[in-house]
Coordinates of C-alpha atoms in Angstrom, one line a residue:
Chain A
X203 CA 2.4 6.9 13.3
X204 CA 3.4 3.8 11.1
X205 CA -0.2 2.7 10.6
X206 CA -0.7 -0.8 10.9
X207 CA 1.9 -3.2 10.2
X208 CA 1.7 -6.3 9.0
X209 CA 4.6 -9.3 8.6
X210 CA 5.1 -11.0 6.4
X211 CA 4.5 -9.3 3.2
X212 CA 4.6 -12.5 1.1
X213 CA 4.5 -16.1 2.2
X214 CA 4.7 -18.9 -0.1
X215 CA 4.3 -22.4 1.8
X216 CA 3.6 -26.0 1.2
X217 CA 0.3 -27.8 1.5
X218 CA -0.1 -28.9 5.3
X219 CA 2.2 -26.3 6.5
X220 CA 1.1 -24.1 9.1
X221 CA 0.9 -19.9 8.4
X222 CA 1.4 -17.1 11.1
X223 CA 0.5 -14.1 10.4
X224 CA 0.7 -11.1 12.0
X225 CA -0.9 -7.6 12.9
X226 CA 0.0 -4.6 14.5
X227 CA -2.6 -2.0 15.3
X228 CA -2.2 1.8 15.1
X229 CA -1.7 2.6 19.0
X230 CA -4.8 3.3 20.9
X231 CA -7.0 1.7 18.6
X232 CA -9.1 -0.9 19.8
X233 CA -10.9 -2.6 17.4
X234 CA -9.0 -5.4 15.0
X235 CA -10.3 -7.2 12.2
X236 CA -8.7 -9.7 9.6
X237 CA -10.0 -9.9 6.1
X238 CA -9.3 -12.1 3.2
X239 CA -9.2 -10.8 -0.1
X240 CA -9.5 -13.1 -3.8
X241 CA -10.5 -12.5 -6.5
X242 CA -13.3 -15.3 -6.8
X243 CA -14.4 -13.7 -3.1
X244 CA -14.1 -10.4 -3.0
X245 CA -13.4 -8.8 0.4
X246 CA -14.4 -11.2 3.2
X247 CA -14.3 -10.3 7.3
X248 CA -12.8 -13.4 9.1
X249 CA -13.0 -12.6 12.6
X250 CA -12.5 -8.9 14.4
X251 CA -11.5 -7.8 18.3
X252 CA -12.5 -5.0 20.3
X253 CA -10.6 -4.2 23.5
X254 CA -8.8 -7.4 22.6
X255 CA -11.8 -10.1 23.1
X256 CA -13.2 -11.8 19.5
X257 CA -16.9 -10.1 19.0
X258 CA -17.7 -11.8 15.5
X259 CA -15.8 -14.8 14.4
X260 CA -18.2 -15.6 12.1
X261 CA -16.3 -15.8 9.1
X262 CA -13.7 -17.7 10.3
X263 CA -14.0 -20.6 7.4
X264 CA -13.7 -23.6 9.6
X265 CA -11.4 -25.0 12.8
X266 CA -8.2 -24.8 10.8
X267 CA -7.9 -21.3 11.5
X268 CA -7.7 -19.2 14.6
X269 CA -6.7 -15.6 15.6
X270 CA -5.8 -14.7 18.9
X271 CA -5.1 -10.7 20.3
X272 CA -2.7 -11.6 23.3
X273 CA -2.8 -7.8 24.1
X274 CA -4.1 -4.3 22.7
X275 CA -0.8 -4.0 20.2
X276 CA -0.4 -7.3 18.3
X277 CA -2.6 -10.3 17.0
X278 CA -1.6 -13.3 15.0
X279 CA -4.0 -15.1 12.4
X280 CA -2.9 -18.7 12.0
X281 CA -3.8 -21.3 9.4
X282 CA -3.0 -25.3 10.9
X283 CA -2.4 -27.1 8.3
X284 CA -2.8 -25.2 5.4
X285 CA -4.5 -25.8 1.9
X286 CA -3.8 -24.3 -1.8
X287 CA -7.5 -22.9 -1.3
X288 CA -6.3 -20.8 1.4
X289 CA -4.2 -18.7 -1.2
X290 CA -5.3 -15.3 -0.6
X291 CA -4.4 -11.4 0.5
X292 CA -5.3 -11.3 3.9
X293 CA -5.1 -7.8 5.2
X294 CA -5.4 -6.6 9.2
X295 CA -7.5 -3.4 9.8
X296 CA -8.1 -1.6 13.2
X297 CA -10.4 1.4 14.3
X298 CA -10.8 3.6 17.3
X299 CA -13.5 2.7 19.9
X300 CA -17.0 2.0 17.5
X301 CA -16.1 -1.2 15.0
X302 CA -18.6 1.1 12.6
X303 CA -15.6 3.7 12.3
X304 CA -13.3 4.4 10.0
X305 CA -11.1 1.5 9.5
X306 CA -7.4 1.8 8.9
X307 CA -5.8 -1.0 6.3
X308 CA -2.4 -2.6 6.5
X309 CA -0.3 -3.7 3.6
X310 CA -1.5 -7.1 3.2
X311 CA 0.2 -10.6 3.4
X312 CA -0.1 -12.0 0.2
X313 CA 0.0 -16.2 1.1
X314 CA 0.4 -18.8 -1.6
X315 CA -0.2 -21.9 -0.5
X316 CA 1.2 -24.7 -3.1
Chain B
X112 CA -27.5 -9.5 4.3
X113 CA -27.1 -5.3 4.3
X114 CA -24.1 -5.6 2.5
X115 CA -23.6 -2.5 0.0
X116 CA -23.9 -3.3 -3.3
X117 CA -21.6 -0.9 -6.4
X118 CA -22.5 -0.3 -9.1
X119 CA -21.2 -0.4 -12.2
X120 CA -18.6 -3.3 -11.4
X121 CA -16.0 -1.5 -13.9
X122 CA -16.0 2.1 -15.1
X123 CA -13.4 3.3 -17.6
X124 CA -13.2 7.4 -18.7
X125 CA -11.0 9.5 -20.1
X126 CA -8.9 12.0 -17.8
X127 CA -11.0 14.8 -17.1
X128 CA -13.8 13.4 -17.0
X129 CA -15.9 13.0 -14.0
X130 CA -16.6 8.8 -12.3
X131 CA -20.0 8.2 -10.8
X132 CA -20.4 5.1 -8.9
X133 CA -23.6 4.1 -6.8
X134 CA -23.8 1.9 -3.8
X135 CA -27.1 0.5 -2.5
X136 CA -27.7 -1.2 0.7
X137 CA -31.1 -3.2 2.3
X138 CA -31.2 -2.1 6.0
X139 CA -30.9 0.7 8.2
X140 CA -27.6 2.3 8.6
X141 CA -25.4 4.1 10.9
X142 CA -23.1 5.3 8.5
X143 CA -21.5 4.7 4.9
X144 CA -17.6 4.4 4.1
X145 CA -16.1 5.0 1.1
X146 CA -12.5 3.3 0.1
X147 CA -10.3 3.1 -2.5
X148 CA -7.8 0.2 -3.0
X149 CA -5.0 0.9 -5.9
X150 CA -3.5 -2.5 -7.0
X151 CA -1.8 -4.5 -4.8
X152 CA -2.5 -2.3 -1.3
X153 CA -4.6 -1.8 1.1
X154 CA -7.9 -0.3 1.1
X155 CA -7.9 3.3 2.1
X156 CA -10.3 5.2 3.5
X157 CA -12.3 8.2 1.6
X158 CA -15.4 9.5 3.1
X159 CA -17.8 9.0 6.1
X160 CA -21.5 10.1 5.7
X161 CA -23.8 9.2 8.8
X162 CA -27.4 8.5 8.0
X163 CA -28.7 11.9 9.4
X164 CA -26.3 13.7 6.7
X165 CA -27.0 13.9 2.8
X166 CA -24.0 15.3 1.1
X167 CA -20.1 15.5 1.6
X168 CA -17.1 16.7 0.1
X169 CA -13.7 16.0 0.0
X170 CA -11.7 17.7 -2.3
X171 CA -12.2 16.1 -5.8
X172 CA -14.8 13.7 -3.9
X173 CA -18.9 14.1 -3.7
X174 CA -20.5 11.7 -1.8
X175 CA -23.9 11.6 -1.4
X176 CA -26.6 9.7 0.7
X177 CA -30.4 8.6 0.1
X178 CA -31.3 6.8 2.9
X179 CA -35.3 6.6 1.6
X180 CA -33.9 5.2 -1.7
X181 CA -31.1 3.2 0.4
X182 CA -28.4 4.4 -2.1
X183 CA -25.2 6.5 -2.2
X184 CA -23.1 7.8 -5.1
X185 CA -19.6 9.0 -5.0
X186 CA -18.8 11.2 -8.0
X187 CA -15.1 12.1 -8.6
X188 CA -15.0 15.0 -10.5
X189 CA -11.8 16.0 -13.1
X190 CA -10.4 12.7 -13.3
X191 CA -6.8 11.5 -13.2
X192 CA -4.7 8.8 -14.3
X193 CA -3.7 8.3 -10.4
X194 CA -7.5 7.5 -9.7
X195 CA -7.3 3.9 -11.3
X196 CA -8.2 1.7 -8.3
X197 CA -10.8 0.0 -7.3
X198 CA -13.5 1.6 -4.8
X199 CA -15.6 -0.2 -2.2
X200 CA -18.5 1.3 -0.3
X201 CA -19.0 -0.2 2.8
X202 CA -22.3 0.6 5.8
X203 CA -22.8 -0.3 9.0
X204 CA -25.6 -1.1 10.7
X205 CA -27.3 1.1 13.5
X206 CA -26.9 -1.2 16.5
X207 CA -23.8 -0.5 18.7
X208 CA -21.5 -3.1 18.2
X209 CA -21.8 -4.0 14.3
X210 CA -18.9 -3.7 11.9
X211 CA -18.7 -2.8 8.8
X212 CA -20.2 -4.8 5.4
X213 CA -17.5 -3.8 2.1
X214 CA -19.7 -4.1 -1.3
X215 CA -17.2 -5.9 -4.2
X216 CA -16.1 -3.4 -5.2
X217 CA -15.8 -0.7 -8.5
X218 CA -13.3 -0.6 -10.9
X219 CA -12.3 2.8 -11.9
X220 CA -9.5 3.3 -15.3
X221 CA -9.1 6.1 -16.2
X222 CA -7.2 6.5 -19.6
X223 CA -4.5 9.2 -19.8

């Protein structure tokens, strides 16, 4: 399996800009969750899925994000417009069944917002 | 907030030497994750222990649980220069449906 897979990588965009990112579980799991990583922060959950429906959006910072999971094998996180505060890792995970198992990391999309 | 708390926040040794580092937590849990993040990547994970269990091992690893002291410790034993990364613990709570909570984090150097 490929694990998860993430695009892009690296994204380096202007102020007021909008960001896509995107996610691809490892088949069969159904649990997805987006984190944001910084240094000030630490690790922070944003929002995760299970069988495709948002459970916990709760750390979603505020309306100019939102994540959608159109189906069980891709979801998209996307920042409208974006800010230089929003410069961050933000890394996908997904799990099998429980959202308390082990979760499995993608590479990251490291965004720079100017 | 349950969120697992590591400690110390940076640890450096020698090679061959063995890393301690301690994660505590405030509610009742389902289980505790270990992870390890080298720089740059994503986190990957290291060890489940469930709440009923009080020691685990894998390979180099030792993790252990104390659920009456809320605590857990993962001890890497005969160190290597490859273990510099940072390590997160991370629990989740009892009630079906939770996620996990990650801690900030631990990080391990350890000087060739």
């Amino acid at each position: 399996d490929a694990g998860v897979i993430q695009s892009p990588r690296h994204e380096v965009t202007e102020m007021g800009q909008e960001v896509t990112l995107r996610c691809k579980p490892i088949s069969g799991h159904n649990s997805l969750f987006w984190y944001r990583q910084t240094m000030m922060r630490g690790l922070e959950l944003l929002i995760y899925f299970n069988n495709n429906v948002p459970i916990d959006d709760s750390g979603m910072p505020e309306d100019r994000f939102s994540a959608k999971m159109p189906n069980a094998s891709f979801s998209t996180l996307k920042i409208q417009p974006s800010e230089p505060r929003d410069s961050a890792v933000y890394f996908c995970a997904s799990s099998l069944e429980d959202p308390r198992n082990e979760q499995f990391f993608g590479p990251g999309t490291r965004l720079t917002v100017l | 907030s349950q969120q697992g708390e590591e400690d110390p926040q940076a640890l450096s040794i020698q090679e061959g030497e063995n890393a301690t580092m301690n994660c505590s937590y405030k509610t009742s849990i389902n289980n505790l994750q270990w992870y390890r993040q080298n720089s740059g990547r994503g986190l990957v994970h290291l060890i489940l222990i469930r709440s009923n269990e009080r020691e685990k091992h894998s390979g180099r690893l030792r993790v252990t649980l104390d659920t009456s002291k809320k605590s857990s410790s993962l001890l890497i034993t005969a160190s290597r220069a490859a273990d510099t990364a940072s390590y997160f613990c991370a629990t989740a709570f009892g009630t079906s449906g939770s996620r996990l909570t990650f801690g900030e984090g631990t990080q391990l150097t350890v000087n060739p």
